[in-house]
PDB file of C-alpha atoms in Angstrom:
ATOM      1  CA  MET A1222     -14.783  28.777 -78.749  1.00 33.00           C
ATOM      2  CA  PHE A1223     -16.929  26.221 -80.518  1.00 37.00           C
ATOM      3  CA  HIS A1224     -17.071  24.599 -83.908  1.00 44.00           C
ATOM      4  CA  VAL A1225     -19.662  25.432 -86.685  1.00 45.00           C
ATOM      5  CA  LYS A1226     -21.497  22.403 -87.914  1.00 52.00           C
ATOM      6  CA  GLN A1227     -20.506  21.966 -91.534  1.00 56.00           C
ATOM      7  CA  GLY A1228     -23.155  21.608 -94.236  1.00 70.00           C
ATOM      8  CA  LYS A1229     -23.741  22.223 -97.858  1.00 88.00           C
ATOM      9  CA  LEU A1230     -23.577  25.988 -98.639  1.00 96.00           C
ATOM     10  CA  LYS A1231     -26.532  27.149-100.757  1.00 98.00           C
ATOM     11  CA  ILE A1232     -27.111  30.335-102.747  1.00 98.00           C
ATOM     12  CA  ALA A1233     -30.659  31.538-103.270  1.00 98.00           C
ATOM     13  CA  PRO A1234     -30.989  34.321-105.798  1.00 98.00           C
ATOM     14  CA  SER A1235     -33.940  36.618-104.902  1.00 97.00           C
ATOM     15  CA  ILE A1236     -35.847  37.448-108.063  1.00 96.00           C
ATOM     16  CA  LEU A1237     -37.250  40.682-106.439  1.00 93.00           C
ATOM     17  CA  SER A1238     -34.146  42.313-107.989  1.00 94.00           C
ATOM     18  CA  ALA A1239     -34.303  40.546-111.355  1.00 95.00           C
ATOM     19  CA  ASP A1240     -35.213  42.293-114.609  1.00 95.00           C
ATOM     20  CA  PHE A1241     -38.926  41.378-114.996  1.00 94.00           C
ATOM     21  CA  THR A1242     -38.821  41.999-118.665  1.00 95.00           C
ATOM     22  CA  ARG A1243     -36.405  38.939-118.754  1.00 96.00           C
ATOM     23  CA  LEU A1244     -37.544  37.088-115.681  1.00 96.00           C
ATOM     24  CA  GLY A1245     -37.586  33.566-117.096  1.00 96.00           C
ATOM     25  CA  GLU A1246     -34.283  34.107-118.858  1.00 97.00           C
ATOM     26  CA  GLN A1247     -32.655  35.368-115.666  1.00 97.00           C
ATOM     27  CA  VAL A1248     -33.951  32.635-113.594  1.00 98.00           C
ATOM     28  CA  GLN A1249     -32.476  30.196-116.063  1.00 98.00           C
ATOM     29  CA  GLU A1250     -29.154  32.006-116.001  1.00 98.00           C
ATOM     30  CA  ALA A1251     -29.065  31.796-112.191  1.00 98.00           C
ATOM     31  CA  GLU A1252     -29.749  28.037-112.406  1.00 98.00           C
ATOM     32  CA  ALA A1253     -27.020  27.572-115.014  1.00 98.00           C
ATOM     33  CA  ALA A1254     -24.609  29.536-112.769  1.00 98.00           C
ATOM     34  CA  GLY A1255     -25.020  27.088-109.936  1.00 97.00           C
ATOM     35  CA  ALA A1256     -27.823  28.612-107.749  1.00 98.00           C
ATOM     36  CA  ASP A1257     -29.339  26.194-105.339  1.00 98.00           C
ATOM     37  CA  TYR A1258     -32.769  27.711-104.724  1.00 98.00           C
ATOM     38  CA  ILE A1259     -34.865  30.480-106.355  1.00 98.00           C
ATOM     39  CA  HIS A1260     -36.006  32.895-103.605  1.00 98.00           C
ATOM     40  CA  TYR A1261     -39.427  34.411-104.200  1.00 97.00           C
ATOM     41  CA  ASP A1262     -40.565  37.301-101.949  1.00 96.00           C
ATOM     42  CA  VAL A1263     -44.217  37.986-101.419  1.00 97.00           C
ATOM     43  CA  MET A1264     -45.196  41.380 -99.991  1.00 93.00           C
ATOM     44  CA  ASP A1265     -48.658  42.694 -99.340  1.00 91.00           C
ATOM     45  CA  GLY A1266     -48.226  46.417 -98.486  1.00 88.00           C
ATOM     46  CA  HIS A1267     -49.490  45.836 -94.950  1.00 88.00           C
ATOM     47  CA  PHE A1268     -46.971  43.635 -93.110  1.00 90.00           C
ATOM     48  CA  VAL A1269     -44.217  45.333 -95.009  1.00 89.00           C
ATOM     49  CA  PRO A1270     -44.438  48.672 -96.876  1.00 84.00           C
ATOM     50  CA  ASN A1271     -44.172  47.281-100.375  1.00 84.00           C
ATOM     51  CA  ILE A1272     -46.165  45.089-102.827  1.00 86.00           C
ATOM     52  CA  SER A1273     -44.695  42.367-104.933  1.00 90.00           C
ATOM     53  CA  MET A1274     -45.761  39.088-106.563  1.00 92.00           C
ATOM     54  CA  GLY A1275     -48.495  36.530-106.086  1.00 95.00           C
ATOM     55  CA  PRO A1276     -48.967  32.819-106.863  1.00 96.00           C
ATOM     56  CA  TYR A1277     -49.489  33.260-110.619  1.00 95.00           C
ATOM     57  CA  ILE A1278     -45.995  34.535-111.162  1.00 96.00           C
ATOM     58  CA  ALA A1279     -44.658  31.864-108.863  1.00 97.00           C
ATOM     59  CA  GLU A1280     -46.266  29.280-111.103  1.00 97.00           C
ATOM     60  CA  ALA A1281     -44.544  30.869-114.154  1.00 96.00           C
ATOM     61  CA  VAL A1282     -41.159  30.905-112.345  1.00 97.00           C
ATOM     62  CA  LYS A1283     -41.564  27.290-111.407  1.00 97.00           C
ATOM     63  CA  ARG A1284     -41.990  26.404-115.114  1.00 96.00           C
ATOM     64  CA  SER A1285     -38.724  28.156-115.866  1.00 96.00           C
ATOM     65  CA  THR A1286     -36.499  26.186-113.490  1.00 98.00           C
ATOM     66  CA  SER A1287     -35.829  22.785-111.903  1.00 97.00           C
ATOM     67  CA  LEU A1288     -34.591  24.378-108.762  1.00 98.00           C
ATOM     68  CA  PRO A1289     -36.551  24.431-105.536  1.00 98.00           C
ATOM     69  CA  LEU A1290     -38.795  27.459-105.236  1.00 98.00           C
ATOM     70  CA  ASP A1291     -38.132  29.104-101.799  1.00 98.00           C
ATOM     71  CA  VAL A1292     -41.160  31.295-101.120  1.00 98.00           C
ATOM     72  CA  HIS A1293     -41.011  33.986 -98.401  1.00 98.00           C
ATOM     73  CA  LEU A1294     -44.412  35.257 -97.310  1.00 98.00           C
ATOM     74  CA  MET A1295     -43.983  38.706 -95.844  1.00 96.00           C
ATOM     75  CA  ILE A1296     -47.635  39.158 -95.539  1.00 95.00           C
ATOM     76  CA  GLU A1297     -50.451  39.307 -92.954  1.00 93.00           C
ATOM     77  CA  ASP A1298     -52.744  36.254 -92.736  1.00 94.00           C
ATOM     78  CA  PRO A1299     -50.349  33.912 -94.654  1.00 96.00           C
ATOM     79  CA  ASP A1300     -52.627  30.958 -93.976  1.00 97.00           C
ATOM     80  CA  ARG A1301     -55.040  32.377 -96.541  1.00 96.00           C
ATOM     81  CA  TYR A1302     -52.553  31.941 -99.373  1.00 97.00           C
ATOM     82  CA  ILE A1303     -50.493  28.924 -98.370  1.00 98.00           C
ATOM     83  CA  PRO A1304     -52.558  26.457-100.476  1.00 98.00           C
ATOM     84  CA  ASP A1305     -52.223  28.717-103.519  1.00 97.00           C
ATOM     85  CA  PHE A1306     -48.455  28.839-103.242  1.00 98.00           C
ATOM     86  CA  VAL A1307     -48.201  25.116-102.784  1.00 98.00           C
ATOM     87  CA  SER A1308     -50.391  24.669-105.888  1.00 98.00           C
ATOM     88  CA  ALA A1309     -48.141  27.070-107.739  1.00 97.00           C
ATOM     89  CA  GLY A1310     -45.117  24.843-107.054  1.00 98.00           C
ATOM     90  CA  ALA A1311     -43.520  26.223-103.849  1.00 98.00           C
ATOM     91  CA  ASP A1312     -41.136  23.722-102.303  1.00 98.00           C
ATOM     92  CA  ILE A1313     -40.429  25.798 -99.208  1.00 98.00           C
ATOM     93  CA  ILE A1314     -42.838  28.291 -97.612  1.00 98.00           C
ATOM     94  CA  THR A1315     -41.586  30.626 -95.019  1.00 98.00           C
ATOM     95  CA  VAL A1316     -43.861  32.714 -92.829  1.00 98.00           C
ATOM     96  CA  HIS A1317     -42.963  35.375 -90.271  1.00 98.00           C
ATOM     97  CA  TYR A1318     -43.043  34.815 -86.584  1.00 98.00           C
ATOM     98  CA  GLU A1319     -44.359  38.384 -86.224  1.00 97.00           C
ATOM     99  CA  ALA A1320     -47.260  37.803 -88.580  1.00 96.00           C
ATOM    100  CA  VAL A1321     -48.765  34.542 -87.359  1.00 96.00           C
ATOM    101  CA  VAL A1322     -50.791  34.062 -84.186  1.00 95.00           C
ATOM    102  CA  HIS A1323     -50.921  30.237 -84.157  1.00 97.00           C
ATOM    103  CA  LEU A1324     -47.508  29.502 -85.593  1.00 98.00           C
ATOM    104  CA  HIS A1325     -47.424  25.787 -84.843  1.00 98.00           C
ATOM    105  CA  ARG A1326     -50.767  25.325 -86.710  1.00 98.00           C
ATOM    106  CA  THR A1327     -49.519  27.228 -89.667  1.00 98.00           C
ATOM    107  CA  VAL A1328     -46.192  25.362 -89.899  1.00 98.00           C
ATOM    108  CA  MET A1329     -47.951  22.077 -89.651  1.00 98.00           C
ATOM    109  CA  ARG A1330     -50.360  23.127 -92.353  1.00 98.00           C
ATOM    110  CA  ILE A1331     -47.521  23.871 -94.716  1.00 98.00           C
ATOM    111  CA  ARG A1332     -46.035  20.467 -94.019  1.00 98.00           C
ATOM    112  CA  ASP A1333     -49.273  18.687 -94.413  1.00 98.00           C
ATOM    113  CA  LEU A1334     -49.724  20.317 -97.814  1.00 98.00           C
ATOM    114  CA  GLY A1335     -46.430  18.839 -98.935  1.00 98.00           C
ATOM    115  CA  ALA A1336     -44.037  21.759 -98.673  1.00 98.00           C
ATOM    116  CA  LYS A1337     -41.104  22.407 -96.292  1.00 98.00           C
ATOM    117  CA  ALA A1338     -41.891  24.886 -93.615  1.00 98.00           C
ATOM    118  CA  GLY A1339     -39.857  27.864 -92.656  1.00 98.00           C
ATOM    119  CA  VAL A1340     -40.098  30.657 -90.022  1.00 98.00           C
ATOM    120  CA  ALA A1341     -38.533  34.056 -90.514  1.00 98.00           C
ATOM    121  CA  ILE A1342     -37.668  36.645 -87.887  1.00 98.00           C
ATOM    122  CA  ASN A1343     -37.220  40.422 -88.315  1.00 97.00           C
ATOM    123  CA  PRO A1344     -34.094  42.182 -87.012  1.00 96.00           C
ATOM    124  CA  SER A1345     -35.761  43.164 -83.775  1.00 95.00           C
ATOM    125  CA  THR A1346     -36.992  39.648 -82.865  1.00 97.00           C
ATOM    126  CA  PRO A1347     -34.597  37.680 -80.610  1.00 97.00           C
ATOM    127  CA  PRO A1348     -33.683  34.099 -81.457  1.00 97.00           C
ATOM    128  CA  PHE A1349     -35.135  32.604 -78.205  1.00 96.00           C
ATOM    129  CA  MET A1350     -38.649  33.418 -79.439  1.00 97.00           C
ATOM    130  CA  LEU A1351     -38.269  30.411 -81.868  1.00 98.00           C
ATOM    131  CA  ASP A1352     -37.413  27.871 -79.130  1.00 96.00           C
ATOM    132  CA  GLU A1353     -40.778  26.091 -79.145  1.00 97.00           C
ATOM    133  CA  ILE A1354     -41.206  25.980 -82.875  1.00 98.00           C
ATOM    134  CA  LEU A1355     -37.750  24.677 -83.765  1.00 98.00           C
ATOM    135  CA  PRO A1356     -38.774  21.000 -83.585  1.00 97.00           C
ATOM    136  CA  PHE A1357     -41.346  21.394 -86.341  1.00 98.00           C
ATOM    137  CA  VAL A1358     -39.560  23.584 -88.927  1.00 98.00           C
ATOM    138  CA  ASN A1359     -37.291  22.743 -91.893  1.00 98.00           C
ATOM    139  CA  LEU A1360     -35.715  26.239 -92.270  1.00 98.00           C
ATOM    140  CA  ILE A1361     -35.160  29.339 -90.131  1.00 98.00           C
ATOM    141  CA  LEU A1362     -34.670  32.649 -92.024  1.00 98.00           C
ATOM    142  CA  VAL A1363     -32.879  35.544 -90.283  1.00 98.00           C
ATOM    143  CA  MET A1364     -33.712  38.904 -91.784  1.00 97.00           C
ATOM    144  CA  SER A1365     -30.575  41.025 -91.788  1.00 97.00           C
ATOM    145  CA  VAL A1366     -32.348  44.061 -92.938  1.00 95.00           C
ATOM    146  CA  ASN A1367     -35.941  45.380 -92.256  1.00 92.00           C
ATOM    147  CA  PRO A1368     -38.014  43.546 -94.793  1.00 79.00           C
ATOM    148  CA  GLY A1369     -39.816  45.325 -97.601  1.00 71.00           C
ATOM    149  CA  PHE A1370     -37.255  46.517-100.060  1.00 69.00           C
ATOM    150  CA  GLY A1371     -34.195  45.206-101.894  1.00 66.00           C
ATOM    151  CA  GLY A1372     -30.693  46.786-101.870  1.00 67.00           C
ATOM    152  CA  GLN A1373     -30.603  47.631 -98.131  1.00 78.00           C
ATOM    153  CA  HIS A1374     -27.407  47.608 -95.997  1.00 90.00           C
ATOM    154  CA  PHE A1375     -26.631  44.522 -93.772  1.00 95.00           C
ATOM    155  CA  ILE A1376     -27.352  45.021 -90.109  1.00 96.00           C
ATOM    156  CA  PRO A1377     -24.107  43.865 -88.413  1.00 96.00           C
ATOM    157  CA  THR A1378     -25.899  42.546 -85.160  1.00 96.00           C
ATOM    158  CA  SER A1379     -27.408  39.860 -87.331  1.00 97.00           C
ATOM    159  CA  LEU A1380     -24.149  37.980 -86.998  1.00 97.00           C
ATOM    160  CA  GLN A1381     -24.681  37.349 -83.307  1.00 97.00           C
ATOM    161  CA  LYS A1382     -28.233  36.228 -83.997  1.00 98.00           C
ATOM    162  CA  LEU A1383     -27.016  33.777 -86.554  1.00 98.00           C
ATOM    163  CA  LYS A1384     -24.448  32.436 -84.035  1.00 97.00           C
ATOM    164  CA  ARG A1385     -27.017  31.854 -81.422  1.00 98.00           C
ATOM    165  CA  LEU A1386     -29.396  30.134 -83.749  1.00 98.00           C
ATOM    166  CA  ARG A1387     -26.587  27.945 -85.136  1.00 97.00           C
ATOM    167  CA  MET A1388     -25.837  26.841 -81.514  1.00 97.00           C
ATOM    168  CA  MET A1389     -29.568  26.148 -80.813  1.00 97.00           C
ATOM    169  CA  ILE A1390     -29.925  24.045 -83.911  1.00 97.00           C
ATOM    170  CA  ASP A1391     -26.737  22.094 -83.505  1.00 96.00           C
ATOM    171  CA  ASP A1392     -27.001  21.532 -79.774  1.00 96.00           C
ATOM    172  CA  ARG A1393     -30.368  19.824 -80.328  1.00 95.00           C
ATOM    173  CA  ARG A1394     -29.235  18.101 -83.506  1.00 96.00           C
ATOM    174  CA  TYR A1395     -32.174  19.450 -85.528  1.00 97.00           C
ATOM    175  CA  ASP A1396     -32.076  19.110 -89.262  1.00 96.00           C
ATOM    176  CA  ILE A1397     -32.908  22.813 -90.009  1.00 98.00           C
ATOM    177  CA  GLU A1398     -31.463  25.005 -92.739  1.00 98.00           C
ATOM    178  CA  LEU A1399     -30.334  28.416 -91.356  1.00 98.00           C
ATOM    179  CA  GLU A1400     -30.979  31.054 -94.036  1.00 98.00           C
ATOM    180  CA  VAL A1401     -30.097  34.730 -94.105  1.00 98.00           C
ATOM    181  CA  ASP A1402     -31.568  37.481 -96.264  1.00 97.00           C
ATOM    182  CA  GLY A1403     -30.654  41.172 -96.578  1.00 94.00           C
ATOM    183  CA  GLY A1404     -27.550  42.983 -97.676  1.00 95.00           C
ATOM    184  CA  ILE A1405     -25.794  39.778 -98.741  1.00 97.00           C
ATOM    185  CA  ASP A1406     -22.969  40.386-101.209  1.00 97.00           C
ATOM    186  CA  PRO A1407     -19.253  39.258-101.522  1.00 97.00           C
ATOM    187  CA  ASN A1408     -18.378  41.382 -98.538  1.00 97.00           C
ATOM    188  CA  THR A1409     -20.984  40.054 -96.112  1.00 98.00           C
ATOM    189  CA  ALA A1410     -21.156  36.482 -97.368  1.00 98.00           C
ATOM    190  CA  GLU A1411     -17.983  35.464 -95.556  1.00 97.00           C
ATOM    191  CA  PRO A1412     -18.982  36.604 -92.014  1.00 97.00           C
ATOM    192  CA  VAL A1413     -22.540  35.318 -92.264  1.00 98.00           C
ATOM    193  CA  ALA A1414     -21.308  31.849 -93.311  1.00 97.00           C
ATOM    194  CA  ALA A1415     -18.705  31.949 -90.502  1.00 97.00           C
ATOM    195  CA  SER A1416     -21.599  32.799 -88.101  1.00 97.00           C
ATOM    196  CA  GLY A1417     -23.614  29.743 -89.119  1.00 97.00           C
ATOM    197  CA  ALA A1418     -25.733  30.532 -92.129  1.00 98.00           C
ATOM    198  CA  ARG A1419     -25.922  27.844 -94.774  1.00 98.00           C
ATOM    199  CA  VAL A1420     -28.413  29.387 -97.179  1.00 98.00           C
ATOM    200  CA  LEU A1421     -27.599  32.864 -98.451  1.00 98.00           C
ATOM    201  CA  VAL A1422     -30.270  34.918-100.196  1.00 98.00           C
ATOM    202  CA  ALA A1423     -28.931  37.709-102.483  1.00 97.00           C
ATOM    203  CA  GLY A1424     -30.892  39.877-104.786  1.00 95.00           C
ATOM    204  CA  SER A1425     -29.226  43.060-106.072  1.00 94.00           C
ATOM    205  CA  ALA A1426     -25.762  41.651-105.636  1.00 97.00           C
ATOM    206  CA  ILE A1427     -26.731  38.978-108.197  1.00 98.00           C
ATOM    207  CA  PHE A1428     -29.160  40.606-110.517  1.00 97.00           C
ATOM    208  CA  GLY A1429     -28.185  44.274-110.005  1.00 91.00           C
ATOM    209  CA  GLN A1430     -25.343  44.556-112.563  1.00 91.00           C
ATOM    210  CA  GLY A1431     -22.707  42.539-114.256  1.00 93.00           C
ATOM    211  CA  SER A1432     -22.742  38.804-114.946  1.00 97.00           C
ATOM    212  CA  ILE A1433     -25.117  36.725-112.921  1.00 98.00           C
ATOM    213  CA  GLU A1434     -22.681  33.798-113.073  1.00 98.00           C
ATOM    214  CA  GLU A1435     -19.686  35.899-111.896  1.00 98.00           C
ATOM    215  CA  ASN A1436     -21.869  37.492-109.105  1.00 98.00           C
ATOM    216  CA  ILE A1437     -22.994  34.042-107.814  1.00 98.00           C
ATOM    217  CA  ARG A1438     -19.494  32.779-107.934  1.00 98.00           C
ATOM    218  CA  ALA A1439     -18.118  35.739-106.026  1.00 98.00           C
ATOM    219  CA  ILE A1440     -20.659  35.288-103.241  1.00 98.00           C
ATOM    220  CA  ARG A1441     -20.112  31.584-102.985  1.00 98.00           C
ATOM    221  CA  GLU A1442     -16.364  31.892-102.804  1.00 97.00           C
ATOM    222  CA  SER A1443     -16.635  34.446-100.065  1.00 97.00           C
ATOM    223  CA  ALA A1444     -19.149  32.309 -98.153  1.00 97.00           C
ATOM    224  CA  GLU A1445     -16.899  29.241 -98.567  1.00 96.00           C
ATOM    225  CA  ARG A1446     -14.055  31.172 -96.971  1.00 96.00           C
ATOM    226  CA  GLY A1447     -16.422  31.916 -94.005  1.00 96.00           C
ATOM    227  CA  LEU A1448     -17.495  28.288 -93.880  1.00 93.00           C
ATOM    228  CA  ALA A1449     -13.794  27.340 -93.525  1.00 91.00           C
ATOM    229  CA  ARG A1450     -13.400  29.487 -90.444  1.00 78.00           C
ATOM    230  CA  GLN A1451     -14.217  27.164 -87.530  1.00 51.00           C
ATOM    231  CA  ALA A1452     -13.903  29.213 -84.361  1.00 43.00           C
ATOM    232  CA  PHE A1453     -15.682  32.433 -83.453  1.00 45.00           C
TER     233      PHE A1453
END
């Protein structure tokens, strides 16, 4: 038994699931509803089997909100585009462990350009692969689905991965945000927060149907119940 380090719980709506005919409006609704970040997924059709948005839309989104822009690069050769996303207003840029050959160099480049640096891992990548990069990052993102599409079901083994990473971060007293993305809704928010996640990315559960405000509230209330659970 051990205790989870407490920290501010953050909700990061993923605009991949937003209505793009009302994108600016929906981003503003999410901000008014208490969102903490705006999560921005970039996909290239190579690293993941889908294509999404580039830096120009990121720049437009940034003009629509005062919230930090949390950019997740699910692409090959992310170094090529990092300066463009920093220029577009990205506050956090996350690259994939599986997509980068010289990860330390990439992370330091993000930080040198003035953004916070994150590293994401896919469901099949074990946490210990991040051991050497942890001292240099601001955020770790655990993918709890295979990346590429919204609306997928949460992979339950992600909970054990979150617990291990929470221990790695807390034992070494690193100031790193632990983020989770994939299948997050009012049912899964509680166990992922109890397992150590502090930033919850949700797309279809926020933008899919109903009120954005009510959906964010339901996810936050569920996650706060999980945060209150100390032992696991």
